[in-house]
Amino acid sequence: AAASEEPDEPSLEEFVYGEEDFVLQGAGWGAEPGSAPSRFDRALLEGWDDRMERGLFRYRLGPLPTRVLPGAMRLVAQLNVQRGTERRPPQPVRSLRQPFDPAAFNFTRLRPGELLLRLRRAGDAPGPAAPEPLLVAINASPLQRGHVLLLPAPARRLPQALTAPALRGGLEAALLSAHPGFCVGFNGLGGCASVNHLHLHGLYLPRPLPVEAAPAQPLCPRLGVLRAGPAPAFLFYAAGPAELGPLARDVCRAAAHLTDTGLAYNVLATRGDPPEGPAGAGRGLRVLLWARQPSFGAKNGAAFNVALCELAGYLPVAAEPAFRDLTETGAVRAIREHLLPEPQLLRLGEDLARLL
């Protein structure tokens, strides 16, 4: 890629980080936006803004009307018309185990200027417990300022099935940000993944969501079920960096079990309270795993697709009438069409508790 760069092409920045770069207690939601960005936030956002000025996105991101829907769940709806009209059409997905297709669009085809950072943990030797080095690229059809893709070794051409090293790398990226709304997520095949090439999303959410703080019902010492928000989720938690490796392995074992049983899944990692709810010890990382009926292809006429953001309660909407008229009742109904009946979800929770 470097050989094909134009003389003024922006260059990929090597971002080597260590334990000292983790922001263990990020800024609270009451802080001024951008008042205390981390080294990672500065590098990501400065590179992202530079690529926006260079015209490397599919559209220029302007103000995004946002409203909290009336109701107990405090769902956040946001209007983004251009993403609905300008983004690359999602690839057809027909199987939860669809192999990588080199003829389809994939991230080896990104222009050099679309790459921002190469994240690498200082001093880590490769191995099954090490975090995956990640390329950070712009999402050319962004939801928000700073919306990026996290790409674990795209040259290996892995399909969109979550691996523990890739997730651990994403969790460490989440801890590199000081912004309370920076989160990392994954859409699996059958869960509205639009490209079948291993990737995660990094995103600065605009407002707090109930999934950050609501208490969970314990299923076993390492797993709970969270009923807050529009979609019940299985909840994993890490109080600090030392717990990220075991947590990533647990999440991926659970996700593989879902695939084995014919279910799709989505994952979101966000700063949040311990599973029992707010505590004086501070916040760690909450990782939510949603089990769902597979969904292949966009649903015509729907106000939104149901992927990781929507399951968490953040609803990007592409059409102004739908944004204006959306209600909590209608949004929850649309989301729960993709979910499991409660008895099946609880049986699945028992299976996962035994597995872990």
PDB file of C-alpha atoms in Angstrom, residues 19-295:
ATOM      1  CA  GLU A  19      -0.427  -0.103  30.567  1.00  0.00           C
ATOM      2  CA  GLU A  20       0.228   3.519  31.431  1.00  0.00           C
ATOM      3  CA  ASP A  21      -1.996   4.621  28.510  1.00  0.00           C
ATOM      4  CA  PHE A  22      -5.130   2.942  29.847  1.00  0.00           C
ATOM      5  CA  VAL A  23      -7.627   5.451  31.211  1.00  0.00           C
ATOM      6  CA  LEU A  24      -9.036   3.464  34.109  1.00  0.00           C
ATOM      7  CA  GLN A  25     -11.599   6.095  35.080  1.00  0.00           C
ATOM      8  CA  GLY A  26     -12.703   8.022  32.010  1.00  0.00           C
ATOM      9  CA  ALA A  27     -14.328  11.431  32.097  1.00  0.00           C
ATOM     10  CA  GLY A  28     -17.901  11.443  33.348  1.00  0.00           C
ATOM     11  CA  TRP A  29     -20.814  12.391  31.118  1.00  0.00           C
ATOM     12  CA  GLY A  30     -21.047  15.751  32.891  1.00  0.00           C
ATOM     13  CA  ALA A  31     -17.618  16.835  31.615  1.00  0.00           C
ATOM     14  CA  GLU A  32     -17.289  19.186  28.662  1.00  0.00           C
ATOM     15  CA  PRO A  33     -16.916  17.185  25.407  1.00  0.00           C
ATOM     16  CA  GLY A  34     -13.279  16.949  24.479  1.00  0.00           C
ATOM     17  CA  SER A  35     -12.177  18.608  27.725  1.00  0.00           C
ATOM     18  CA  ALA A  36      -9.602  15.922  28.541  1.00  0.00           C
ATOM     19  CA  PRO A  37      -8.970  13.676  25.533  1.00  0.00           C
ATOM     20  CA  SER A  38      -6.426  10.886  25.857  1.00  0.00           C
ATOM     21  CA  ARG A  39      -3.451  10.427  23.550  1.00  0.00           C
ATOM     22  CA  PHE A  40      -5.526   7.834  21.679  1.00  0.00           C
ATOM     23  CA  ASP A  41      -8.541  10.166  21.324  1.00  0.00           C
ATOM     24  CA  ARG A  42      -6.346  12.953  19.965  1.00  0.00           C
ATOM     25  CA  ALA A  43      -4.634  10.695  17.418  1.00  0.00           C
ATOM     26  CA  LEU A  44      -7.894   9.103  16.272  1.00  0.00           C
ATOM     27  CA  LEU A  45      -9.965  12.278  16.017  1.00  0.00           C
ATOM     28  CA  GLU A  46      -7.222  14.400  14.437  1.00  0.00           C
ATOM     29  CA  GLY A  47      -6.665  11.726  11.799  1.00  0.00           C
ATOM     30  CA  TRP A  48     -10.396  11.293  11.276  1.00  0.00           C
ATOM     31  CA  ASP A  49     -10.953  15.052  10.834  1.00  0.00           C
ATOM     32  CA  ASP A  50      -8.031  15.219   8.407  1.00  0.00           C
ATOM     33  CA  ARG A  51      -9.561  12.478   6.219  1.00  0.00           C
ATOM     34  CA  MET A  52     -12.916  14.261   6.308  1.00  0.00           C
ATOM     35  CA  GLU A  53     -11.257  17.448   5.040  1.00  0.00           C
ATOM     36  CA  ARG A  54      -9.525  15.427   2.285  1.00  0.00           C
ATOM     37  CA  GLY A  55     -12.857  14.052   1.079  1.00  0.00           C
ATOM     38  CA  LEU A  56     -12.120  10.400   1.791  1.00  0.00           C
ATOM     39  CA  PHE A  57     -15.596   9.731   3.219  1.00  0.00           C
ATOM     40  CA  ARG A  58     -18.714   9.001   1.180  1.00  0.00           C
ATOM     41  CA  TYR A  59     -20.334  12.151   2.577  1.00  0.00           C
ATOM     42  CA  ARG A  60     -19.505  15.140   4.720  1.00  0.00           C
ATOM     43  CA  LEU A  61     -20.946  14.654   8.192  1.00  0.00           C
ATOM     44  CA  GLY A  62     -22.996  17.651   9.274  1.00  0.00           C
ATOM     45  CA  PRO A  63     -25.119  18.269  12.377  1.00  0.00           C
ATOM     46  CA  LEU A  64     -27.128  15.184  13.348  1.00  0.00           C
ATOM     47  CA  PRO A  65     -30.543  15.897  14.930  1.00  0.00           C
ATOM     48  CA  THR A  66     -30.837  13.806  18.089  1.00  0.00           C
ATOM     49  CA  ARG A  67     -33.705  13.223  20.504  1.00  0.00           C
ATOM     50  CA  VAL A  68     -34.436  11.015  23.491  1.00  0.00           C
ATOM     51  CA  LEU A  69     -37.688   9.147  22.926  1.00  0.00           C
ATOM     52  CA  PRO A  70     -40.234   9.642  25.711  1.00  0.00           C
ATOM     53  CA  GLY A  71     -40.452   6.539  27.895  1.00  0.00           C
ATOM     54  CA  ALA A  72     -38.711   4.622  30.615  1.00  0.00           C
ATOM     55  CA  MET A  73     -35.932   3.238  28.392  1.00  0.00           C
ATOM     56  CA  ARG A  74     -34.583   6.661  27.312  1.00  0.00           C
ATOM     57  CA  LEU A  75     -33.830   5.427  23.801  1.00  0.00           C
ATOM     58  CA  VAL A  76     -31.662   7.825  21.769  1.00  0.00           C
ATOM     59  CA  ALA A  77     -32.746   8.397  18.156  1.00  0.00           C
ATOM     60  CA  GLN A  78     -30.497  10.199  15.696  1.00  0.00           C
ATOM     61  CA  LEU A  79     -31.193  11.289  12.116  1.00  0.00           C
ATOM     62  CA  ASN A  80     -28.464  10.457   9.571  1.00  0.00           C
ATOM     63  CA  VAL A  81     -30.026  10.688   6.111  1.00  0.00           C
ATOM     64  CA  GLN A  82     -26.786  10.404   4.153  1.00  0.00           C
ATOM     65  CA  ARG A  83     -25.761   7.122   5.723  1.00  0.00           C
ATOM     66  CA  GLY A  84     -29.043   5.690   4.527  1.00  0.00           C
ATOM     67  CA  THR A  85     -28.557   6.890   0.942  1.00  0.00           C
ATOM     68  CA  GLU A  86     -24.783   6.944   0.398  1.00  0.00           C
ATOM     69  CA  ARG A  87     -23.346   3.900   2.162  1.00  0.00           C
ATOM     70  CA  ARG A  88     -22.115   0.856   0.274  1.00  0.00           C
ATOM     71  CA  PRO A  89     -24.909  -1.749   0.043  1.00  0.00           C
ATOM     72  CA  PRO A  90     -24.389  -4.542   2.601  1.00  0.00           C
ATOM     73  CA  GLN A  91     -23.039  -7.796   1.203  1.00  0.00           C
ATOM     74  CA  PRO A  92     -25.527 -10.656   0.892  1.00  0.00           C
ATOM     75  CA  VAL A  93     -25.133 -13.012   3.844  1.00  0.00           C
ATOM     76  CA  ARG A  94     -26.778 -16.423   3.637  1.00  0.00           C
ATOM     77  CA  SER A  95     -25.101 -18.396   6.410  1.00  0.00           C
ATOM     78  CA  LEU A  96     -23.767 -17.964   9.930  1.00  0.00           C
ATOM     79  CA  ARG A  97     -20.566 -19.668   8.738  1.00  0.00           C
ATOM     80  CA  GLN A  98     -20.210 -18.009   5.349  1.00  0.00           C
ATOM     81  CA  PRO A  99     -16.575 -18.203   4.198  1.00  0.00           C
ATOM     82  CA  PHE A 100     -14.550 -15.155   3.235  1.00  0.00           C
ATOM     83  CA  ASP A 101     -15.043 -14.274  -0.435  1.00  0.00           C
ATOM     84  CA  PRO A 102     -11.987 -12.572  -1.992  1.00  0.00           C
ATOM     85  CA  ALA A 103     -14.111 -11.411  -4.944  1.00  0.00           C
ATOM     86  CA  ALA A 104     -16.417  -9.373  -2.688  1.00  0.00           C
ATOM     87  CA  PHE A 105     -15.489  -6.022  -1.169  1.00  0.00           C
ATOM     88  CA  ASN A 106     -13.116  -6.486   1.760  1.00  0.00           C
ATOM     89  CA  PHE A 107     -10.755  -4.355   3.797  1.00  0.00           C
ATOM     90  CA  THR A 108      -7.644  -5.243   1.803  1.00  0.00           C
ATOM     91  CA  ARG A 109      -9.144  -2.866  -0.781  1.00  0.00           C
ATOM     92  CA  LEU A 110      -9.099   0.235   1.413  1.00  0.00           C
ATOM     93  CA  ARG A 111      -7.187   3.191   0.055  1.00  0.00           C
ATOM     94  CA  PRO A 112      -4.007   3.935   2.050  1.00  0.00           C
ATOM     95  CA  GLY A 113      -5.454   7.278   3.146  1.00  0.00           C
ATOM     96  CA  GLU A 114      -8.392   5.547   4.844  1.00  0.00           C
ATOM     97  CA  LEU A 115      -6.038   4.010   7.429  1.00  0.00           C
ATOM     98  CA  LEU A 116      -5.411   6.111  10.539  1.00  0.00           C
ATOM     99  CA  LEU A 117      -3.477   4.109  13.124  1.00  0.00           C
ATOM    100  CA  ARG A 118      -1.819   0.779  13.783  1.00  0.00           C
ATOM    101  CA  LEU A 119      -2.479  -0.089  17.449  1.00  0.00           C
ATOM    102  CA  ARG A 120       0.126  -2.325  19.045  1.00  0.00           C
ATOM    103  CA  ARG A 121       0.720  -3.211  22.687  1.00  0.00           C
ATOM    104  CA  ALA A 122       4.337  -2.464  23.632  1.00  0.00           C
ATOM    105  CA  GLY A 123       6.462  -5.488  24.471  1.00  0.00           C
ATOM    106  CA  ASP A 124       3.814  -8.131  23.817  1.00  0.00           C
ATOM    107  CA  ALA A 125       5.036 -11.270  22.079  1.00  0.00           C
ATOM    108  CA  PRO A 126       2.475 -12.891  19.772  1.00  0.00           C
ATOM    109  CA  GLY A 127       0.517 -15.720  21.376  1.00  0.00           C
ATOM    110  CA  PRO A 128      -2.966 -16.954  22.180  1.00  0.00           C
ATOM    111  CA  ALA A 129      -3.270 -14.594  25.183  1.00  0.00           C
ATOM    112  CA  ALA A 130      -1.881 -11.488  23.474  1.00  0.00           C
ATOM    113  CA  PRO A 131      -4.170  -8.749  22.165  1.00  0.00           C
ATOM    114  CA  GLU A 132      -4.388  -8.598  18.393  1.00  0.00           C
ATOM    115  CA  PRO A 133      -2.642  -5.591  16.824  1.00  0.00           C
ATOM    116  CA  LEU A 134      -5.358  -3.552  15.108  1.00  0.00           C
ATOM    117  CA  LEU A 135      -5.461  -1.288  12.108  1.00  0.00           C
ATOM    118  CA  VAL A 136      -7.793   1.642  12.722  1.00  0.00           C
ATOM    119  CA  ALA A 137      -9.526   2.838   9.540  1.00  0.00           C
ATOM    120  CA  ILE A 138     -12.231   5.379   8.894  1.00  0.00           C
ATOM    121  CA  ASN A 139     -15.739   4.061   8.391  1.00  0.00           C
ATOM    122  CA  ALA A 140     -16.417   5.793   5.093  1.00  0.00           C
ATOM    123  CA  SER A 141     -20.169   5.956   5.910  1.00  0.00           C
ATOM    124  CA  PRO A 142     -19.951   7.200   9.497  1.00  0.00           C
ATOM    125  CA  LEU A 143     -22.621   7.273  12.170  1.00  0.00           C
ATOM    126  CA  GLN A 144     -20.745   9.891  14.210  1.00  0.00           C
ATOM    127  CA  ARG A 145     -17.550  11.895  14.239  1.00  0.00           C
ATOM    128  CA  GLY A 146     -14.812   9.414  15.094  1.00  0.00           C
ATOM    129  CA  HIS A 147     -16.648   6.300  13.837  1.00  0.00           C
ATOM    130  CA  VAL A 148     -13.870   3.875  12.881  1.00  0.00           C
ATOM    131  CA  LEU A 149     -13.255   0.259  11.943  1.00  0.00           C
ATOM    132  CA  LEU A 150     -10.856  -1.879  13.984  1.00  0.00           C
ATOM    133  CA  LEU A 151      -9.226  -4.421  11.679  1.00  0.00           C
ATOM    134  CA  PRO A 152      -7.255  -7.399  13.036  1.00  0.00           C
ATOM    135  CA  ALA A 153      -4.686  -8.375  10.372  1.00  0.00           C
ATOM    136  CA  PRO A 154      -6.902  -7.882   7.305  1.00  0.00           C
ATOM    137  CA  ALA A 155      -4.345  -9.621   5.079  1.00  0.00           C
ATOM    138  CA  ARG A 156      -5.305 -12.918   6.766  1.00  0.00           C
ATOM    139  CA  ARG A 157      -8.772 -12.582   5.172  1.00  0.00           C
ATOM    140  CA  LEU A 158     -10.717 -14.006   8.079  1.00  0.00           C
ATOM    141  CA  PRO A 159     -14.517 -14.113   7.909  1.00  0.00           C
ATOM    142  CA  GLN A 160     -16.702 -12.141  10.318  1.00  0.00           C
ATOM    143  CA  ALA A 161     -16.513 -14.489  13.316  1.00  0.00           C
ATOM    144  CA  LEU A 162     -15.232 -12.969  16.566  1.00  0.00           C
ATOM    145  CA  THR A 163     -11.912 -14.224  17.960  1.00  0.00           C
ATOM    146  CA  ALA A 164     -10.573 -13.733  21.476  1.00  0.00           C
ATOM    147  CA  PRO A 165      -7.359 -11.909  20.398  1.00  0.00           C
ATOM    148  CA  ALA A 166      -9.372  -9.528  18.195  1.00  0.00           C
ATOM    149  CA  LEU A 167     -11.861  -8.815  20.986  1.00  0.00           C
ATOM    150  CA  ARG A 168      -9.112  -8.284  23.541  1.00  0.00           C
ATOM    151  CA  GLY A 169      -7.465  -5.788  21.193  1.00  0.00           C
ATOM    152  CA  GLY A 170     -10.797  -3.999  20.890  1.00  0.00           C
ATOM    153  CA  LEU A 171     -11.302  -3.956  24.668  1.00  0.00           C
ATOM    154  CA  GLU A 172      -7.857  -2.437  25.151  1.00  0.00           C
ATOM    155  CA  ALA A 173      -8.751   0.214  22.559  1.00  0.00           C
ATOM    156  CA  ALA A 174     -11.832   1.036  24.627  1.00  0.00           C
ATOM    157  CA  LEU A 175      -9.618   1.618  27.670  1.00  0.00           C
ATOM    158  CA  LEU A 176      -7.331   3.904  25.675  1.00  0.00           C
ATOM    159  CA  SER A 177     -10.119   6.477  25.323  1.00  0.00           C
ATOM    160  CA  ALA A 178     -11.014   8.998  28.016  1.00  0.00           C
ATOM    161  CA  HIS A 179     -14.431   9.710  26.475  1.00  0.00           C
ATOM    162  CA  PRO A 180     -17.329   8.184  28.456  1.00  0.00           C
ATOM    163  CA  GLY A 181     -19.187   7.255  25.273  1.00  0.00           C
ATOM    164  CA  PHE A 182     -16.393   5.531  23.355  1.00  0.00           C
ATOM    165  CA  CYS A 183     -17.413   1.940  22.799  1.00  0.00           C
ATOM    166  CA  VAL A 184     -16.348  -1.019  20.686  1.00  0.00           C
ATOM    167  CA  GLY A 185     -18.806  -3.330  18.999  1.00  0.00           C
ATOM    168  CA  PHE A 186     -19.181  -6.309  16.683  1.00  0.00           C
ATOM    169  CA  ASN A 187     -21.981  -7.343  14.339  1.00  0.00           C
ATOM    170  CA  GLY A 188     -21.883 -11.033  13.487  1.00  0.00           C
ATOM    171  CA  LEU A 189     -23.093 -12.758  10.336  1.00  0.00           C
ATOM    172  CA  GLY A 190     -26.864 -12.811  10.518  1.00  0.00           C
ATOM    173  CA  GLY A 191     -26.630  -9.871  12.950  1.00  0.00           C
ATOM    174  CA  CYS A 192     -26.458  -7.105  10.313  1.00  0.00           C
ATOM    175  CA  ALA A 193     -22.742  -7.387   9.543  1.00  0.00           C
ATOM    176  CA  SER A 194     -22.370  -5.610   6.195  1.00  0.00           C
ATOM    177  CA  VAL A 195     -18.911  -6.971   5.241  1.00  0.00           C
ATOM    178  CA  ASN A 196     -17.796 -10.583   5.755  1.00  0.00           C
ATOM    179  CA  HIS A 197     -14.239  -9.706   6.772  1.00  0.00           C
ATOM    180  CA  LEU A 198     -13.225  -9.692  10.431  1.00  0.00           C
ATOM    181  CA  HIS A 199     -13.727  -6.206  11.883  1.00  0.00           C
ATOM    182  CA  LEU A 200     -15.054  -4.355  14.912  1.00  0.00           C
ATOM    183  CA  HIS A 201     -16.491  -0.856  15.188  1.00  0.00           C
ATOM    184  CA  GLY A 202     -15.198   1.968  17.373  1.00  0.00           C
ATOM    185  CA  LEU A 203     -17.755   4.669  18.060  1.00  0.00           C
ATOM    186  CA  TYR A 204     -18.278   7.729  20.265  1.00  0.00           C
ATOM    187  CA  LEU A 205     -21.883   7.468  21.453  1.00  0.00           C
ATOM    188  CA  PRO A 206     -23.575  10.861  21.931  1.00  0.00           C
ATOM    189  CA  ARG A 207     -25.400  10.167  25.225  1.00  0.00           C
ATOM    190  CA  PRO A 208     -25.386   7.681  28.103  1.00  0.00           C
ATOM    191  CA  LEU A 209     -27.525   4.562  27.762  1.00  0.00           C
ATOM    192  CA  PRO A 210     -29.186   2.507  30.527  1.00  0.00           C
ATOM    193  CA  VAL A 211     -27.025  -0.536  29.655  1.00  0.00           C
ATOM    194  CA  GLU A 212     -24.055   1.259  31.272  1.00  0.00           C
ATOM    195  CA  ALA A 213     -25.446   1.256  34.783  1.00  0.00           C
ATOM    196  CA  ALA A 214     -28.485  -1.019  35.189  1.00  0.00           C
ATOM    197  CA  PRO A 215     -27.946  -4.008  37.490  1.00  0.00           C
ATOM    198  CA  ALA A 216     -27.836  -7.533  36.052  1.00  0.00           C
ATOM    199  CA  GLN A 217     -29.214 -10.807  37.358  1.00  0.00           C
ATOM    200  CA  PRO A 218     -26.299 -13.197  38.038  1.00  0.00           C
ATOM    201  CA  LEU A 219     -26.240 -16.543  36.225  1.00  0.00           C
ATOM    202  CA  CYS A 220     -22.772 -17.623  37.412  1.00  0.00           C
ATOM    203  CA  PRO A 221     -19.743 -15.724  38.802  1.00  0.00           C
ATOM    204  CA  ARG A 222     -18.666 -14.549  35.325  1.00  0.00           C
ATOM    205  CA  LEU A 223     -22.012 -14.054  33.623  1.00  0.00           C
ATOM    206  CA  GLY A 224     -25.280 -12.215  34.173  1.00  0.00           C
ATOM    207  CA  VAL A 225     -28.375 -11.293  32.224  1.00  0.00           C
ATOM    208  CA  LEU A 226     -29.142  -7.595  31.738  1.00  0.00           C
ATOM    209  CA  ARG A 227     -32.761  -6.674  31.084  1.00  0.00           C
ATOM    210  CA  ALA A 228     -32.317  -2.898  30.764  1.00  0.00           C
ATOM    211  CA  GLY A 229     -32.864  -1.338  27.377  1.00  0.00           C
ATOM    212  CA  PRO A 230     -34.854  -2.687  24.470  1.00  0.00           C
ATOM    213  CA  ALA A 231     -33.099  -6.073  24.255  1.00  0.00           C
ATOM    214  CA  PRO A 232     -32.018  -8.427  27.091  1.00  0.00           C
ATOM    215  CA  ALA A 233     -28.305  -9.225  26.885  1.00  0.00           C
ATOM    216  CA  PHE A 234     -25.784 -11.496  28.530  1.00  0.00           C
ATOM    217  CA  LEU A 235     -23.383  -9.362  30.555  1.00  0.00           C
ATOM    218  CA  PHE A 236     -19.671  -9.896  31.151  1.00  0.00           C
ATOM    219  CA  TYR A 237     -17.558  -7.477  33.187  1.00  0.00           C
ATOM    220  CA  ALA A 238     -13.900  -6.576  33.649  1.00  0.00           C
ATOM    221  CA  ALA A 239     -12.918  -4.296  36.523  1.00  0.00           C
ATOM    222  CA  GLY A 240      -9.494  -3.606  34.999  1.00  0.00           C
ATOM    223  CA  PRO A 241      -6.946  -4.520  32.288  1.00  0.00           C
ATOM    224  CA  ALA A 242      -5.815  -7.762  33.965  1.00  0.00           C
ATOM    225  CA  GLU A 243      -9.259  -9.276  33.394  1.00  0.00           C
ATOM    226  CA  LEU A 244      -9.549  -8.502  29.677  1.00  0.00           C
ATOM    227  CA  GLY A 245      -7.925 -11.705  28.415  1.00  0.00           C
ATOM    228  CA  PRO A 246     -10.172 -14.123  30.358  1.00  0.00           C
ATOM    229  CA  LEU A 247     -13.228 -11.990  29.564  1.00  0.00           C
ATOM    230  CA  ALA A 248     -12.478 -12.022  25.816  1.00  0.00           C
ATOM    231  CA  ARG A 249     -12.118 -15.807  25.880  1.00  0.00           C
ATOM    232  CA  ASP A 250     -15.417 -16.191  27.779  1.00  0.00           C
ATOM    233  CA  VAL A 251     -17.302 -13.962  25.351  1.00  0.00           C
ATOM    234  CA  CYS A 252     -15.941 -15.796  22.312  1.00  0.00           C
ATOM    235  CA  ARG A 253     -16.727 -19.217  23.794  1.00  0.00           C
ATOM    236  CA  ALA A 254     -20.282 -18.036  24.407  1.00  0.00           C
ATOM    237  CA  ALA A 255     -20.535 -16.545  20.892  1.00  0.00           C
ATOM    238  CA  ALA A 256     -19.285 -19.795  19.330  1.00  0.00           C
ATOM    239  CA  HIS A 257     -21.947 -21.692  21.297  1.00  0.00           C
ATOM    240  CA  LEU A 258     -24.617 -19.391  19.873  1.00  0.00           C
ATOM    241  CA  THR A 259     -23.397 -20.065  16.332  1.00  0.00           C
ATOM    242  CA  ASP A 260     -23.396 -23.809  17.047  1.00  0.00           C
ATOM    243  CA  THR A 261     -27.065 -23.585  18.023  1.00  0.00           C
ATOM    244  CA  GLY A 262     -28.041 -21.633  14.884  1.00  0.00           C
ATOM    245  CA  LEU A 263     -28.224 -18.187  16.505  1.00  0.00           C
ATOM    246  CA  ALA A 264     -26.646 -14.911  15.411  1.00  0.00           C
ATOM    247  CA  TYR A 265     -25.056 -12.448  17.841  1.00  0.00           C
ATOM    248  CA  ASN A 266     -23.939  -8.870  18.403  1.00  0.00           C
ATOM    249  CA  VAL A 267     -21.445  -7.560  20.961  1.00  0.00           C
ATOM    250  CA  LEU A 268     -20.917  -4.156  22.595  1.00  0.00           C
ATOM    251  CA  ALA A 269     -18.163  -3.138  25.017  1.00  0.00           C
ATOM    252  CA  THR A 270     -18.761   0.079  26.949  1.00  0.00           C
ATOM    253  CA  ARG A 271     -17.590   1.671  30.143  1.00  0.00           C
ATOM    254  CA  GLY A 272     -20.048   0.838  32.868  1.00  0.00           C
ATOM    255  CA  ASP A 273     -20.778  -0.071  36.433  1.00  0.00           C
ATOM    256  CA  PRO A 274     -20.210  -3.508  37.994  1.00  0.00           C
ATOM    257  CA  PRO A 275     -22.989  -6.036  37.278  1.00  0.00           C
ATOM    258  CA  GLU A 276     -24.667  -5.323  40.614  1.00  0.00           C
ATOM    259  CA  GLY A 277     -24.988  -1.643  39.675  1.00  0.00           C
ATOM    260  CA  PRO A 278     -23.176   1.576  40.688  1.00  0.00           C
ATOM    261  CA  ALA A 279     -20.469   1.031  43.284  1.00  0.00           C
ATOM    262  CA  GLY A 280     -17.882   3.147  45.016  1.00  0.00           C
ATOM    263  CA  ALA A 281     -15.059   1.168  43.421  1.00  0.00           C
ATOM    264  CA  GLY A 282     -15.639   2.946  40.098  1.00  0.00           C
ATOM    265  CA  ARG A 283     -16.367   1.725  36.599  1.00  0.00           C
ATOM    266  CA  GLY A 284     -14.877  -0.984  34.437  1.00  0.00           C
ATOM    267  CA  LEU A 285     -15.830  -2.427  31.061  1.00  0.00           C
ATOM    268  CA  ARG A 286     -19.201  -4.012  30.457  1.00  0.00           C
ATOM    269  CA  VAL A 287     -19.413  -6.398  27.512  1.00  0.00           C
ATOM    270  CA  LEU A 288     -22.900  -7.210  26.287  1.00  0.00           C
ATOM    271  CA  LEU A 289     -23.626 -10.258  24.124  1.00  0.00           C
ATOM    272  CA  TRP A 290     -26.995 -10.390  22.396  1.00  0.00           C
ATOM    273  CA  ALA A 291     -28.355 -13.676  21.084  1.00  0.00           C
ATOM    274  CA  ARG A 292     -30.827 -13.264  18.234  1.00  0.00           C
ATOM    275  CA  GLN A 293     -32.611 -14.947  15.388  1.00  0.00           C
ATOM    276  CA  PRO A 294     -30.470 -14.673  12.238  1.00  0.00           C
ATOM    277  CA  SER A 295     -31.449 -11.779   9.974  1.00  0.00           C
TER     278      SER A 295
END
